[in-house]
Amino acid sequence: MTGLDPTTVLVVSPVVIVVVGSLFVLEMWRRDRTDVVDRCWTLTFVAAVVTTFAYLAASSPALWWAVPLGNAAFVVSLGSIWSGARARSGHDPALGVVGASAALVALAAIVAGPDAGPWAGALAYLVGVAAWSVLAAVALLGPGSAGAREARALGAACAVAGSYYAVRAVVYAVGGPTSEPFVRWFGTATTTLVNLVLIVVGAFAMIALRTRETAELGDALFDPSSGARTRAGLERAVAERAAEHGGAGRWELVVVALELRDVRALRDAYGPPGPERARRHLADVALETAPVGALVATDGRAPGVVVVLAEDDEVVRGLWLRALRGRLVDRPFALGGEVLGLDVGEGVASGAAAELWATVERARTTARGSRDGAAQHGDDVARGS
């Protein structure tokens, strides 16, 4: 039971839901790219806003169809939290199941007809909301979930909402919407407060969680020390490019492998940091000079840099490699108190995007051959003032 009058509820609830929902949607839109989790949870707030306006419209008897729309939308809102939680753990989001449950809830209200008023199909609606809330809590808090403080906060909010709606469904089934316990403890004002807490806590927990996870994913996809892509980052970028070109089996990519010469000499002279600093410098120069659309990556398994070119243009490739060599000469780096210039072996190979790493290995084999051939002609680390 609360002291809120119906007018306050009708004014405060839509405003808060629209503002909070808009904040979440804008936060997702601000990002360069979103994933399935972001899209599922954006659907949560879009559906919540639809629910709000549908129930406002349902106050007019002529718009009785807004009741099934609002019921179905709120079921989608809670079900989408579950779908996003599943996607976050690497499972199929199963949005089709959520949509089917919403359709059944809407059908229950339609069958009840306009004479049932705002409580048309209410039991199916209450059970649906309770079920998806509890399932979302289990997905976020269960042993198979990717635990995080923000996820636990969201899961706790879903658990509270699910428990409330489960009890509300039982009280409704036993005594109906006019019974004293239902009116006193599970009426519109109380339910609105529960929904507002769920929406507000959910929005800020989701934003905080996705912001942190996006930053962590960025660290996994890009080497923070050089800005080049990691092995996983290159695989993801190539997969995205391949999808734009009709699939990994149809897009022919060109790989240029740049291998540091005589890594052993660098390690012997400067210790383990020597080769790593040299590779970082090579990646920096490759990023600075790479053609438009090229993907530059480092791989801890090899002492060099991999560059995937956007197109197979020998002229562009030749001009870039010439610029790269000149920049390596013009821009030596300091290591162990000395100024060093790098000598780099180059290898080129082409192949289908589906065979990315096989193509990379062929390019590296060529680069190692040029590296070994050059090693016979003098020192591999050139020193200067």
PDB file of N, CA and C in Angstrom, residues 43-55 66-80 98 101-103 105-106 125 129 132:
ATOM      1  N   LEU A  43      15.496  -3.406 -26.783  1.00  0.00           N
ATOM      2  CA  LEU A  43      14.105  -3.824 -26.957  1.00  0.00           C
ATOM      3  C   LEU A  43      13.352  -3.776 -25.632  1.00  0.00           C
ATOM      4  N   THR A  44      14.037  -4.084 -24.527  1.00  0.00           N
ATOM      5  CA  THR A  44      13.419  -4.014 -23.204  1.00  0.00           C
ATOM      6  C   THR A  44      12.815  -2.645 -22.953  1.00  0.00           C
ATOM      7  N   PHE A  45      13.573  -1.597 -23.239  1.00  0.00           N
ATOM      8  CA  PHE A  45      13.105  -0.243 -22.925  1.00  0.00           C
ATOM      9  C   PHE A  45      12.143   0.295 -23.985  1.00  0.00           C
ATOM     10  N   VAL A  46      12.345  -0.085 -25.224  1.00  0.00           N
ATOM     11  CA  VAL A  46      11.379   0.306 -26.255  1.00  0.00           C
ATOM     12  C   VAL A  46      10.012  -0.297 -25.925  1.00  0.00           C
ATOM     13  N   ALA A  47      10.007  -1.569 -25.525  1.00  0.00           N
ATOM     14  CA  ALA A  47       8.740  -2.228 -25.163  1.00  0.00           C
ATOM     15  C   ALA A  47       8.129  -1.600 -23.915  1.00  0.00           C
ATOM     16  N   ALA A  48       8.969  -1.179 -22.962  1.00  0.00           N
ATOM     17  CA  ALA A  48       8.450  -0.535 -21.754  1.00  0.00           C
ATOM     18  C   ALA A  48       7.770   0.782 -22.091  1.00  0.00           C
ATOM     19  N   VAL A  49       8.354   1.540 -23.019  1.00  0.00           N
ATOM     20  CA  VAL A  49       7.732   2.802 -23.436  1.00  0.00           C
ATOM     21  C   VAL A  49       6.411   2.532 -24.163  1.00  0.00           C
ATOM     22  N   VAL A  50       6.389   1.518 -25.022  1.00  0.00           N
ATOM     23  CA  VAL A  50       5.141   1.144 -25.705  1.00  0.00           C
ATOM     24  C   VAL A  50       4.077   0.764 -24.684  1.00  0.00           C
ATOM     25  N   THR A  51       4.482   0.013 -23.654  1.00  0.00           N
ATOM     26  CA  THR A  51       3.556  -0.384 -22.589  1.00  0.00           C
ATOM     27  C   THR A  51       2.940   0.837 -21.931  1.00  0.00           C
ATOM     28  N   THR A  52       3.779   1.803 -21.605  1.00  0.00           N
ATOM     29  CA  THR A  52       3.304   3.008 -20.923  1.00  0.00           C
ATOM     30  C   THR A  52       2.236   3.736 -21.729  1.00  0.00           C
ATOM     31  N   PHE A  53       2.504   3.984 -22.995  1.00  0.00           N
ATOM     32  CA  PHE A  53       1.537   4.720 -23.814  1.00  0.00           C
ATOM     33  C   PHE A  53       0.303   3.876 -24.138  1.00  0.00           C
ATOM     34  N   ALA A  54       0.485   2.564 -24.235  1.00  0.00           N
ATOM     35  CA  ALA A  54      -0.671   1.700 -24.490  1.00  0.00           C
ATOM     36  C   ALA A  54      -1.649   1.750 -23.315  1.00  0.00           C
ATOM     37  N   TYR A  55      -1.118   1.701 -22.086  1.00  0.00           N
ATOM     38  CA  TYR A  55      -2.012   1.746 -20.923  1.00  0.00           C
ATOM     39  C   TYR A  55      -2.649   3.116 -20.750  1.00  0.00           C
ATOM     40  N   ALA A  66      -5.762  -1.403 -26.821  1.00  0.00           N
ATOM     41  CA  ALA A  66      -4.494  -1.000 -26.219  1.00  0.00           C
ATOM     42  C   ALA A  66      -4.139  -1.881 -25.027  1.00  0.00           C
ATOM     43  N   VAL A  67      -5.142  -2.511 -24.414  1.00  0.00           N
ATOM     44  CA  VAL A  67      -4.860  -3.402 -23.267  1.00  0.00           C
ATOM     45  C   VAL A  67      -4.046  -4.618 -23.714  1.00  0.00           C
ATOM     46  N   PRO A  68      -4.494  -5.384 -24.725  1.00  0.00           N
ATOM     47  CA  PRO A  68      -3.641  -6.495 -25.176  1.00  0.00           C
ATOM     48  C   PRO A  68      -2.278  -6.043 -25.686  1.00  0.00           C
ATOM     49  N   LEU A  69      -2.230  -4.851 -26.319  1.00  0.00           N
ATOM     50  CA  LEU A  69      -0.943  -4.335 -26.781  1.00  0.00           C
ATOM     51  C   LEU A  69      -0.020  -4.057 -25.602  1.00  0.00           C
ATOM     52  N   GLY A  70      -0.539  -3.382 -24.573  1.00  0.00           N
ATOM     53  CA  GLY A  70       0.282  -3.079 -23.400  1.00  0.00           C
ATOM     54  C   GLY A  70       0.719  -4.326 -22.667  1.00  0.00           C
ATOM     55  N   ASN A  71      -0.196  -5.283 -22.509  1.00  0.00           N
ATOM     56  CA  ASN A  71       0.161  -6.539 -21.832  1.00  0.00           C
ATOM     57  C   ASN A  71       1.283  -7.262 -22.569  1.00  0.00           C
ATOM     58  N   ALA A  72       1.111  -7.376 -23.886  1.00  0.00           N
ATOM     59  CA  ALA A  72       2.124  -8.083 -24.679  1.00  0.00           C
ATOM     60  C   ALA A  72       3.460  -7.342 -24.649  1.00  0.00           C
ATOM     61  N   ALA A  73       3.419  -6.018 -24.729  1.00  0.00           N
ATOM     62  CA  ALA A  73       4.657  -5.242 -24.740  1.00  0.00           C
ATOM     63  C   ALA A  73       5.436  -5.404 -23.442  1.00  0.00           C
ATOM     64  N   PHE A  74       4.728  -5.436 -22.309  1.00  0.00           N
ATOM     65  CA  PHE A  74       5.448  -5.575 -21.037  1.00  0.00           C
ATOM     66  C   PHE A  74       6.034  -6.973 -20.884  1.00  0.00           C
ATOM     67  N   VAL A  75       5.354  -7.973 -21.413  1.00  0.00           N
ATOM     68  CA  VAL A  75       5.925  -9.323 -21.421  1.00  0.00           C
ATOM     69  C   VAL A  75       7.190  -9.351 -22.278  1.00  0.00           C
ATOM     70  N   VAL A  76       7.159  -8.689 -23.431  1.00  0.00           N
ATOM     71  CA  VAL A  76       8.352  -8.590 -24.268  1.00  0.00           C
ATOM     72  C   VAL A  76       9.469  -7.866 -23.517  1.00  0.00           C
ATOM     73  N   SER A  77       9.116  -6.819 -22.784  1.00  0.00           N
ATOM     74  CA  SER A  77      10.115  -6.043 -22.044  1.00  0.00           C
ATOM     75  C   SER A  77      10.878  -6.922 -21.060  1.00  0.00           C
ATOM     76  N   LEU A  78      10.148  -7.710 -20.271  1.00  0.00           N
ATOM     77  CA  LEU A  78      10.811  -8.580 -19.292  1.00  0.00           C
ATOM     78  C   LEU A  78      11.498  -9.762 -19.967  1.00  0.00           C
ATOM     79  N   GLY A  79      10.852 -10.305 -20.997  1.00  0.00           N
ATOM     80  CA  GLY A  79      11.466 -11.424 -21.704  1.00  0.00           C
ATOM     81  C   GLY A  79      12.756 -11.036 -22.398  1.00  0.00           C
ATOM     82  N   SER A  80      12.851  -9.787 -22.845  1.00  0.00           N
ATOM     83  CA  SER A  80      14.071  -9.335 -23.513  1.00  0.00           C
ATOM     84  C   SER A  80      15.252  -9.241 -22.551  1.00  0.00           C
ATOM     85  N   VAL A  98      10.140 -15.531 -26.642  1.00  0.00           N
ATOM     86  CA  VAL A  98       9.578 -14.361 -25.964  1.00  0.00           C
ATOM     87  C   VAL A  98       8.406 -13.804 -26.772  1.00  0.00           C
ATOM     88  N   SER A 101       5.297 -16.000 -26.420  1.00  0.00           N
ATOM     89  CA  SER A 101       4.617 -15.833 -25.126  1.00  0.00           C
ATOM     90  C   SER A 101       3.833 -14.521 -25.102  1.00  0.00           C
ATOM     91  N   ALA A 102       4.405 -13.465 -25.695  1.00  0.00           N
ATOM     92  CA  ALA A 102       3.697 -12.185 -25.755  1.00  0.00           C
ATOM     93  C   ALA A 102       2.436 -12.298 -26.601  1.00  0.00           C
ATOM     94  N   ALA A 103       2.517 -13.052 -27.692  1.00  0.00           N
ATOM     95  CA  ALA A 103       1.345 -13.247 -28.544  1.00  0.00           C
ATOM     96  C   ALA A 103       0.228 -13.971 -27.796  1.00  0.00           C
ATOM     97  N   VAL A 105      -0.263 -13.908 -24.543  1.00  0.00           N
ATOM     98  CA  VAL A 105      -0.803 -12.973 -23.558  1.00  0.00           C
ATOM     99  C   VAL A 105      -1.758 -11.996 -24.239  1.00  0.00           C
ATOM    100  N   ALA A 106      -1.379 -11.502 -25.411  1.00  0.00           N
ATOM    101  CA  ALA A 106      -2.253 -10.595 -26.152  1.00  0.00           C
ATOM    102  C   ALA A 106      -3.549 -11.303 -26.553  1.00  0.00           C
ATOM    103  N   TYR A 125      -1.243 -12.386 -18.308  1.00  0.00           N
ATOM    104  CA  TYR A 125      -0.246 -11.305 -18.288  1.00  0.00           C
ATOM    105  C   TYR A 125       0.617 -11.366 -17.033  1.00  0.00           C
ATOM    106  N   VAL A 129       4.675 -12.102 -16.975  1.00  0.00           N
ATOM    107  CA  VAL A 129       5.652 -11.158 -16.428  1.00  0.00           C
ATOM    108  C   VAL A 129       6.447 -11.810 -15.300  1.00  0.00           C
ATOM    109  N   TRP A 132       8.995 -14.483 -16.826  1.00  0.00           N
ATOM    110  CA  TRP A 132      10.175 -13.925 -17.483  1.00  0.00           C
ATOM    111  C   TRP A 132      11.075 -13.188 -16.499  1.00  0.00           C
TER     112      TRP A 132
END
